[in-house]
XYZ file of C-alpha atoms in Angstrom:
611
model
C -44.535 -15.009 -5.588
C -42.894 -14.147 -8.874
C -45.073 -14.778 -11.893
C -44.871 -14.634 -15.662
C -46.466 -11.962 -17.784
C -49.446 -14.243 -18.441
C -49.528 -15.585 -14.855
C -48.749 -19.179 -15.846
C -46.813 -21.626 -13.657
C -45.266 -25.051 -13.904
C -44.890 -27.628 -11.165
C -41.430 -28.378 -9.800
C -40.579 -30.920 -7.089
C -38.009 -31.387 -4.368
C -37.868 -33.598 -1.261
C -40.563 -31.445 0.346
C -42.971 -32.110 -2.483
C -44.437 -30.075 -5.385
C -44.387 -26.290 -5.679
C -45.457 -23.878 -8.401
C -42.725 -21.946 -10.226
C -43.259 -19.194 -12.832
C -43.178 -20.983 -16.157
C -40.800 -18.475 -17.785
C -38.159 -18.879 -15.066
C -35.395 -21.458 -15.086
C -35.128 -21.936 -11.349
C -36.683 -24.863 -9.537
C -38.364 -25.869 -6.310
C -35.627 -25.008 -3.799
C -35.108 -21.543 -5.256
C -38.838 -20.927 -5.119
C -39.007 -21.968 -1.469
C -36.130 -19.628 -0.644
C -37.979 -16.754 -2.344
C -40.927 -17.383 -0.071
C -38.950 -18.028 3.127
C -36.419 -15.188 2.841
C -38.329 -12.150 1.630
C -35.739 -9.758 3.089
C -34.648 -6.463 1.592
C -36.144 -6.770 -1.873
C -34.299 -6.785 -5.223
C -31.521 -4.448 -4.018
C -30.351 -7.191 -1.627
C -29.915 -9.866 -4.285
C -26.758 -11.968 -4.377
C -23.994 -9.958 -6.101
C -23.598 -10.582 -9.824
C -19.903 -11.579 -9.503
C -21.011 -14.507 -7.318
C -23.526 -15.622 -9.945
C -20.930 -15.430 -12.715
C -18.441 -17.317 -10.543
C -21.023 -20.064 -10.085
C -21.232 -20.336 -13.864
C -17.448 -20.725 -14.086
C -17.337 -23.299 -11.294
C -20.216 -25.448 -12.595
C -18.727 -25.443 -16.075
C -15.382 -26.625 -14.733
C -17.043 -29.218 -12.487
C -18.879 -30.711 -15.461
C -15.644 -30.808 -17.441
C -13.809 -32.685 -14.673
C -16.789 -34.938 -13.887
C -16.823 -36.140 -17.466
C -13.343 -37.521 -16.818
C -14.863 -39.487 -13.922
C -17.819 -40.934 -15.837
C -20.459 -38.208 -16.273
C -22.459 -38.746 -19.481
C -20.660 -36.558 -22.062
C -23.942 -35.382 -23.613
C -25.200 -34.159 -20.244
C -21.778 -32.828 -19.287
C -21.415 -30.750 -22.445
C -24.956 -29.378 -22.075
C -24.143 -28.364 -18.493
C -20.967 -26.661 -19.672
C -22.866 -24.709 -22.320
C -25.600 -23.655 -19.891
C -23.022 -22.723 -17.232
C -21.179 -20.590 -19.785
C -24.357 -18.554 -20.284
C -24.476 -18.005 -16.519
C -20.811 -16.973 -16.481
C -21.479 -14.441 -19.242
C -24.389 -12.879 -17.321
C -27.000 -13.956 -19.860
C -29.198 -15.617 -17.223
C -29.002 -13.048 -14.426
C -32.770 -12.632 -14.332
C -33.046 -16.218 -13.155
C -31.113 -15.599 -9.931
C -33.577 -13.765 -7.645
C -32.317 -14.825 -4.224
C -31.139 -12.334 -1.614
C -27.985 -12.387 0.475
C -29.958 -12.966 3.658
C -30.517 -16.733 3.508
C -28.815 -19.789 4.938
C -25.294 -18.939 6.090
C -23.689 -21.653 3.981
C -25.157 -20.224 0.769
C -27.023 -23.464 0.020
C -30.021 -21.739 -1.571
C -27.826 -19.853 -4.036
C -25.878 -22.998 -4.882
C -29.159 -24.781 -5.607
C -30.393 -21.747 -7.561
C -27.353 -22.210 -9.827
C -27.849 -25.983 -10.007
C -31.536 -25.655 -10.942
C -31.054 -22.905 -13.529
C -28.184 -24.745 -15.220
C -30.021 -28.094 -15.095
C -33.196 -26.701 -16.700
C -31.242 -24.740 -19.288
C -29.107 -27.807 -20.131
C -32.284 -29.854 -20.519
C -33.611 -27.255 -22.958
C -30.391 -27.430 -24.943
C -30.933 -31.196 -25.181
C -34.475 -30.695 -26.443
C -36.399 -31.340 -23.235
C -38.752 -29.287 -21.070
C -38.000 -27.483 -17.841
C -38.811 -29.414 -14.701
C -38.442 -32.865 -16.255
C -35.042 -33.294 -14.564
C -33.445 -35.004 -17.528
C -30.464 -33.091 -16.221
C -30.639 -33.347 -12.443
C -29.594 -30.314 -10.359
C -28.052 -32.498 -7.616
C -26.924 -35.680 -9.342
C -25.469 -34.012 -12.433
C -24.811 -30.284 -11.962
C -23.794 -30.625 -8.291
C -21.938 -33.913 -8.771
C -18.915 -34.283 -6.406
C -19.843 -30.976 -4.761
C -21.485 -29.572 -1.656
C -22.800 -26.095 -0.970
C -20.222 -26.007 1.826
C -17.317 -26.092 -0.625
C -18.902 -24.541 -3.735
C -19.921 -21.307 -2.029
C -16.506 -20.530 -0.485
C -14.982 -21.433 -3.849
C -17.126 -18.930 -5.754
C -16.422 -16.377 -3.027
C -12.714 -16.651 -3.825
C -13.205 -16.744 -7.589
C -15.437 -13.670 -7.546
C -13.218 -11.672 -5.190
C -9.996 -12.465 -7.050
C -11.531 -11.644 -10.432
C -13.007 -8.359 -9.208
C -9.763 -7.265 -7.561
C -7.785 -8.033 -10.716
C -10.239 -6.633 -13.242
C -11.899 -3.763 -11.414
C -9.943 -2.544 -8.396
C -6.231 -2.842 -9.203
C -6.424 -1.180 -12.643
C -8.172 1.858 -11.161
C -5.740 2.030 -8.257
C -2.799 1.935 -10.647
C -4.354 4.697 -12.722
C -4.862 6.848 -9.631
C -1.352 5.960 -8.486
C 0.015 7.308 -11.757
C -1.931 10.554 -11.496
C -1.113 11.106 -7.815
C 2.565 10.353 -8.473
C 3.170 7.306 -6.283
C 0.890 8.173 -3.373
C -1.116 4.912 -3.708
C 1.734 2.440 -4.219
C 1.522 0.831 -0.793
C -2.246 0.443 -1.173
C -1.740 -1.440 -4.431
C 0.922 -3.654 -2.871
C -1.217 -4.308 0.176
C -4.246 -5.399 -1.860
C -2.132 -7.453 -4.262
C -0.521 -9.292 -1.354
C -3.898 -10.764 -0.361
C -4.427 -12.471 -3.719
C -2.288 -15.594 -3.110
C -4.647 -16.737 -0.328
C -7.703 -15.913 -2.406
C -6.304 -18.131 -5.151
C -6.658 -21.144 -2.812
C -9.958 -22.950 -3.528
C -12.044 -25.028 -1.122
C -13.576 -27.141 -3.879
C -13.133 -30.847 -3.206
C -13.726 -30.602 0.538
C -17.467 -31.251 0.005
C -19.553 -31.155 3.195
C -17.046 -30.872 6.054
C -13.604 -30.949 4.443
C -13.146 -34.718 4.114
C -13.976 -34.901 0.403
C -16.892 -37.298 0.905
C -18.639 -38.294 -2.400
C -15.891 -36.953 -4.597
C -13.045 -38.649 -6.447
C -9.356 -38.651 -5.666
C -7.681 -35.823 -7.547
C -10.960 -33.983 -8.211
C -9.855 -31.008 -6.112
C -6.589 -30.533 -8.009
C -8.205 -30.962 -11.413
C -11.089 -28.564 -10.810
C -8.723 -25.887 -9.456
C -6.631 -26.291 -12.602
C -9.756 -26.028 -14.742
C -10.827 -22.834 -12.981
C -7.332 -21.405 -13.421
C -7.459 -22.165 -17.142
C -10.923 -20.660 -17.469
C -10.149 -17.433 -15.594
C -6.455 -17.041 -16.542
C -5.711 -16.605 -12.820
C -3.394 -18.879 -10.769
C -6.004 -20.747 -8.722
C -4.885 -23.885 -6.890
C -6.545 -26.254 -4.466
C -6.422 -25.329 -0.785
C -4.046 -27.523 1.193
C -6.363 -27.634 4.207
C -9.998 -28.106 3.203
C -11.180 -28.023 6.807
C -9.799 -24.507 7.215
C -11.202 -23.490 3.845
C -14.750 -24.387 4.952
C -14.662 -23.448 8.632
C -12.718 -20.176 8.443
C -12.473 -17.385 5.916
C -9.304 -15.674 7.062
C -8.389 -14.883 3.453
C -11.530 -12.760 3.188
C -10.844 -11.027 6.507
C -7.302 -10.319 5.345
C -8.448 -8.971 1.983
C -11.044 -6.803 3.684
C -8.363 -5.550 6.059
C -6.301 -4.396 3.093
C -9.346 -2.602 1.679
C -10.049 -1.066 5.076
C -6.481 0.268 5.230
C -6.846 1.571 1.699
C -10.071 3.296 2.732
C -8.273 4.929 5.658
C -5.599 6.225 3.267
C -8.196 7.463 0.791
C -10.036 9.208 3.626
C -6.895 11.164 4.481
C -6.088 11.987 0.855
C -9.630 13.171 0.142
C -9.836 15.219 3.333
C -6.438 16.827 2.766
C -7.474 17.846 -0.733
C -10.860 19.057 0.522
C -9.328 21.215 3.262
C -6.490 22.526 1.093
C -9.106 23.491 -1.464
C -11.382 25.221 1.034
C -12.205 28.810 0.284
C -11.943 30.674 -1.940
C -11.697 33.462 0.638
C -12.211 32.014 4.102
C -10.320 28.741 3.880
C -6.809 27.561 3.162
C -7.255 27.935 -0.570
C -3.923 26.365 -1.520
C -5.553 24.123 -4.124
C -8.023 25.009 -6.855
C -10.381 22.078 -7.367
C -12.327 21.374 -10.571
C -15.810 22.917 -10.603
C -18.020 20.112 -11.898
C -21.524 21.153 -10.834
C -23.435 23.749 -8.757
C -22.963 23.115 -5.065
C -26.032 24.591 -3.464
C -29.740 24.901 -4.111
C -29.914 28.150 -2.137
C -26.458 29.772 -2.193
C -25.687 31.024 -5.712
C -22.189 30.444 -7.017
C -21.273 27.924 -4.340
C -19.143 24.968 -5.470
C -18.519 21.946 -3.259
C -15.632 19.441 -3.166
C -18.100 16.777 -4.273
C -15.602 14.132 -5.382
C -13.859 14.324 -2.011
C -17.210 14.002 -0.268
C -18.183 10.983 -2.371
C -14.872 9.261 -1.760
C -14.983 9.789 2.000
C -18.511 8.342 2.136
C -17.286 5.318 0.205
C -14.465 4.952 2.723
C -16.936 5.020 5.598
C -18.988 2.277 3.936
C -15.889 0.137 3.334
C -14.932 0.500 6.981
C -18.424 -0.621 7.967
C -18.204 -3.569 5.590
C -14.937 -4.558 7.224
C -16.622 -4.692 10.606
C -19.276 -7.032 9.181
C -16.637 -9.221 7.540
C -14.637 -9.344 10.765
C -17.695 -10.484 12.705
C -18.522 -13.014 9.989
C -14.987 -14.357 9.872
C -14.919 -14.847 13.629
C -18.028 -17.040 13.540
C -16.713 -20.216 11.990
C -18.135 -22.816 14.356
C -16.556 -26.267 14.270
C -16.527 -27.516 10.638
C -18.409 -24.661 8.979
C -18.637 -20.896 8.837
C -22.239 -19.845 8.245
C -21.708 -16.149 7.485
C -20.577 -16.778 3.918
C -23.190 -14.750 1.970
C -22.702 -11.755 4.274
C -18.923 -11.841 3.867
C -19.096 -12.336 0.104
C -21.538 -9.470 -0.337
C -19.609 -7.080 1.901
C -16.197 -7.725 0.333
C -17.485 -7.485 -3.238
C -19.321 -4.300 -2.287
C -16.088 -2.786 -0.952
C -14.111 -3.821 -4.024
C -16.690 -2.311 -6.363
C -17.033 0.907 -4.377
C -13.295 1.513 -4.045
C -12.659 0.722 -7.699
C -15.408 2.997 -8.959
C -14.617 5.761 -6.464
C -10.917 5.708 -7.359
C -11.810 6.046 -11.045
C -14.242 8.893 -10.395
C -11.856 10.697 -8.048
C -8.992 10.470 -10.541
C -11.085 11.557 -13.537
C -13.206 14.283 -11.970
C -10.905 15.708 -9.308
C -7.235 14.774 -9.223
C -6.571 15.378 -12.902
C -7.932 18.899 -12.715
C -6.357 20.093 -9.457
C -4.282 23.254 -9.729
C -1.921 24.792 -7.193
C -2.779 28.320 -6.056
C 0.867 29.397 -6.084
C 0.239 32.937 -4.884
C -1.717 31.739 -1.857
C 0.793 28.983 -1.081
C 3.686 31.424 -1.199
C 1.902 33.840 1.109
C 1.124 31.196 3.737
C 4.583 29.666 3.449
C 6.484 32.833 4.112
C 4.137 33.853 6.928
C 4.584 30.563 8.757
C 6.120 30.923 12.188
C 7.462 27.367 12.046
C 10.186 28.426 9.645
C 11.918 29.376 12.862
C 12.901 25.696 13.192
C 15.780 26.235 10.785
C 17.308 28.692 13.265
C 17.750 26.016 15.947
C 21.285 24.929 14.932
C 22.501 28.530 14.945
C 20.814 30.190 17.929
C 19.428 27.213 19.870
C 15.919 26.022 20.641
C 15.101 28.461 23.444
C 16.098 31.581 21.532
C 14.307 30.307 18.425
C 11.162 29.866 20.523
C 11.505 33.473 21.739
C 11.728 34.629 18.129
C 8.539 32.788 17.176
C 6.615 34.070 20.191
C 7.792 37.615 19.603
C 6.791 37.529 15.943
C 3.382 36.133 16.845
C 2.717 38.579 19.669
C 3.817 41.660 17.726
C 2.416 40.549 14.381
C 5.753 40.931 12.640
C 7.893 38.640 10.503
C 10.420 36.181 11.895
C 13.212 38.171 10.340
C 12.052 41.357 12.015
C 11.757 39.612 15.372
C 15.198 38.024 15.038
C 16.951 41.273 14.197
C 15.009 43.175 16.853
C 16.208 40.694 19.491
C 19.753 41.109 18.187
C 20.211 37.414 17.512
C 21.079 37.568 13.805
C 21.615 40.050 11.031
C 19.198 40.121 8.130
C 21.822 38.486 5.917
C 22.384 35.686 8.419
C 18.654 35.115 8.775
C 18.127 34.931 5.016
C 20.979 32.451 4.630
C 19.494 30.180 7.289
C 15.770 30.423 6.575
C 15.418 29.061 3.074
C 12.075 27.207 2.705
C 13.261 25.491 -0.475
C 15.879 23.635 1.572
C 13.298 22.479 4.099
C 10.888 20.589 1.852
C 13.027 17.712 0.605
C 15.539 15.157 1.765
C 18.731 16.493 3.239
C 21.948 15.946 1.284
C 24.153 13.010 2.168
C 26.709 15.486 3.494
C 24.209 16.997 5.916
C 23.014 13.577 7.006
C 26.528 12.435 7.827
C 27.283 15.609 9.724
C 24.026 15.341 11.622
C 24.344 11.748 12.726
C 28.006 11.896 13.679
C 27.471 15.061 15.674
C 24.882 13.348 17.836
C 27.720 11.473 19.525
C 31.082 13.246 19.761
C 33.175 10.156 19.329
C 36.901 10.426 20.221
C 39.069 9.895 17.181
C 40.787 6.854 18.669
C 37.473 5.147 19.301
C 36.360 5.694 15.723
C 39.590 4.379 14.250
C 40.037 1.421 16.585
C 36.409 0.362 17.100
C 34.605 0.864 13.776
C 31.915 -1.742 14.522
C 30.974 0.003 17.744
C 30.905 3.322 15.932
C 28.662 1.810 13.277
C 26.183 0.490 15.841
C 26.029 3.778 17.693
C 25.559 5.655 14.446
C 22.797 3.304 13.339
C 20.912 3.917 16.557
C 20.835 7.618 15.833
C 19.961 7.739 12.184
C 17.292 5.455 10.787
C 16.820 5.639 7.065
C 14.389 3.149 5.571
C 15.815 1.606 2.450
C 14.110 1.741 -0.925
C 13.618 -2.026 -0.794
C 12.891 -4.564 1.945
C 12.683 -1.841 4.619
C 16.237 -2.440 5.870
C 18.022 0.169 7.932
C 21.023 2.030 6.577
C 23.172 4.854 7.793
C 23.834 7.812 5.582
C 27.622 7.374 5.748
C 27.331 3.772 4.655
C 25.023 4.712 1.801
C 27.440 7.435 0.723
C 30.552 5.295 0.877
C 29.131 2.101 -0.572
C 27.347 3.780 -3.460
C 30.472 5.525 -4.743
C 33.339 3.329 -3.594
C 31.741 -0.083 -3.402
C 33.613 -0.697 -0.146
C 32.144 -2.708 2.692
C 32.698 0.000 5.308
C 29.742 0.914 7.478
C 28.955 3.977 9.527
C 31.391 6.195 7.665
C 34.366 4.324 9.084
C 36.907 3.056 6.548
C 39.619 0.700 7.754
C 43.296 1.451 7.197
C 43.462 -1.247 4.541
C 40.404 -0.050 2.663
C 41.320 3.596 3.060
C 44.835 3.076 1.742
C 43.493 0.976 -1.096
C 41.147 3.768 -2.088
C 43.769 6.462 -1.547
C 46.101 4.635 -3.938
C 43.469 4.306 -6.652
C 44.045 6.405 -9.756
C 40.570 7.887 -9.599
C 41.127 9.134 -6.062
C 44.606 10.455 -6.860
C 43.268 12.383 -9.835
C 40.624 13.968 -7.665
C 43.122 14.984 -5.027
C 45.575 16.406 -7.583
C 42.849 18.413 -9.245
C 41.828 19.880 -5.920
C 45.148 21.636 -5.321
C 44.654 20.961 -1.630
C 47.385 18.417 -1.028
C 48.636 20.453 1.938
C 45.425 19.803 3.794
C 45.822 16.072 3.318
C 49.483 16.045 4.309
C 48.645 17.694 7.609
C 46.629 14.669 8.697
C 48.080 11.433 10.019
C 47.666 8.371 7.762
C 44.845 6.518 9.585
C 42.821 9.693 9.962
C 43.498 10.663 6.360
C 42.407 7.259 5.114
C 39.184 7.451 7.072
C 38.215 11.030 6.359
C 38.924 11.836 2.754
C 37.474 8.812 0.930
C 34.255 9.488 2.768
C 34.342 13.190 1.964
C 34.945 12.362 -1.661
C 31.906 10.070 -1.626
C 29.787 12.796 -0.093
C 30.980 15.327 -2.629
C 30.105 13.070 -5.537
C 26.719 12.140 -4.137
C 25.829 15.761 -3.529
C 27.158 16.776 -6.930
C 29.361 19.281 -5.143
C 32.638 20.482 -6.528
C 35.564 18.820 -4.793
C 37.214 22.199 -4.257
C 34.096 23.463 -2.505
C 34.228 20.556 -0.074
C 37.902 21.178 0.676
C 37.224 24.855 1.217
C 34.786 23.970 3.980
C 37.094 21.534 5.765
C 40.475 23.159 5.232
C 40.313 25.226 8.395
C 39.042 22.337 10.513
C 41.643 19.983 9.037
C 44.476 22.298 10.120
C 43.010 22.536 13.579
C 42.727 18.778 13.894
C 46.237 18.272 12.541
C 47.629 20.645 15.158
C 45.989 18.687 17.927
C 47.043 15.376 16.451
C 50.646 16.511 16.364
C 50.591 16.733 20.151
C 49.764 13.051 20.470
C 51.489 11.503 17.490
C 49.756 8.417 16.107
C 45.966 8.322 16.752
C 46.311 5.120 18.764
C 48.002 7.200 21.462
C 45.012 9.516 21.850
C 43.203 9.540 25.148
C 39.664 8.145 24.752
C 38.225 11.317 26.229
C 39.952 13.646 23.799
C 37.460 15.848 22.008
C 39.233 15.733 18.653
C 36.973 13.661 16.442
C 35.564 13.177 13.013
C 32.193 14.584 14.134
C 33.861 17.943 14.763
C 34.920 18.231 11.162
C 31.634 17.047 9.781
C 29.548 19.177 12.064
C 31.454 22.326 11.129
C 31.108 21.330 7.512
C 27.356 20.959 7.926
C 26.990 24.269 9.745
C 28.786 26.073 6.963
C 26.177 24.590 4.602
C 23.205 25.302 6.906
C 22.714 21.634 7.667
C 20.125 20.603 10.293
C 21.164 19.226 13.693
C 19.257 16.002 13.130
C 17.325 14.349 10.343
C 14.680 11.621 10.252
C 13.946 10.228 6.802
C 11.822 7.416 5.430
C 10.984 6.565 1.836
C 7.704 7.981 0.499
């Protein structure tokens, strides 16, 4: 039993009778009984401080609303003042109860009621234990533990996410250059459900012993007090019996932990060395790493973060089990779920701050090592596929590996390419970013060698087929686009899709002054004249769009297609108007674009999604 410094006690009473309470403590009989009945885990297992502070906020707001419904203003104001001290953390020493108690959190609710009642009585000039301010009749008026505890769970979680976790994630996001954006969005998306409060449902969701409108008013009071958009839950039964909002929030934290685990491990492995590992990154050296191996330095921040991630994942399991155990009108895993979620929020927030400050900010690239590993990589052979084919490229890689030589040496030895050809194709700098719009168009159209007539006469079908083969996730809303559509619409504003421009739209664009100026400046009017009108209207507006998007000189683009254009024109002349072409004829837009891509070392296919 807790005792005062001088060992003195006072007598407190509840429905079970009298019980001695340390005279210097503000709690009452029910808190004291809980201390005796749930001696589990010791002080480290006490109810989290954010829950205690949230109780202070809630009881203050309840007193404010209850005064509107008849609570004695003198008592109400004293309760509000005492509750404010709880909310500010001034009375934390008077909340000794552990998490492992009744599953509804009743003991902690009564702990708050008793502390606030005794403190309010003191403020009114009375002694503790006299119950001038009653813990149930006054402080807990219009409330039940079954709706107050889930309410403080939501208040505490929402406040901690907003004040502790999101700011640190945004800071890390800034330092890592957008690598944490989805984590921030995912956590933020759980807040609307956490802003829904159970208060007003009382014991089982019916609102027994409360007043009409109490739920709306107390949610508004909490929102005003916290400056967060809390509202009353539409379904009080769900708010008491299930805690899906907590499971959802924990799921977002669990996903964030999985992402952090990967980030930390990637940095740890890339920083391994300095002589036997990858050694591509140089990590900050913050402290000695070994008590026996001199000079050893460990990736300690990565290790700390990964351990935090493991704990968060474990917490999520506990929360999942707790959330699945809402039986009939009440879930009785509330303290467990509250403790686990707040633990995860605190750990991830603190770990993100530590990782950003003590690791990420000080990371340096070991450029010499990176360059060495890059140019020794056998997988650079992939860029040879469009030129020599997959099988021959595989032979090159195997030969280089078996003989311990470079890819270039293996390629020339096999007689597949000259050194100049190899060097023009294998350019690592062109393999690390998004392909140009020109290459994308060439790649996707080449995947299906569409006859020219089919492209001109059935643009919608061409669009659908193209979309199947090239999936580019848009910057917003995750919609699917095709590269040709992105190229055309961005520059021309036309509604064409799949790189197919109708006769009407093509002619409209061809007649525009801007397009005419571009053509005139190109000095390649002969190439255009060689093509029939529908083909011309489809091809050149799109090429112009590609050229502008890729910041290529118009003349350069024409240089690449001039030869192909003449070839196509010759074939077209045999058939006359494109509508007369046989559907199996091989003359097609993809031919031109594919040759264009090959002349620019474009890849045979491209898969892209936004980072």
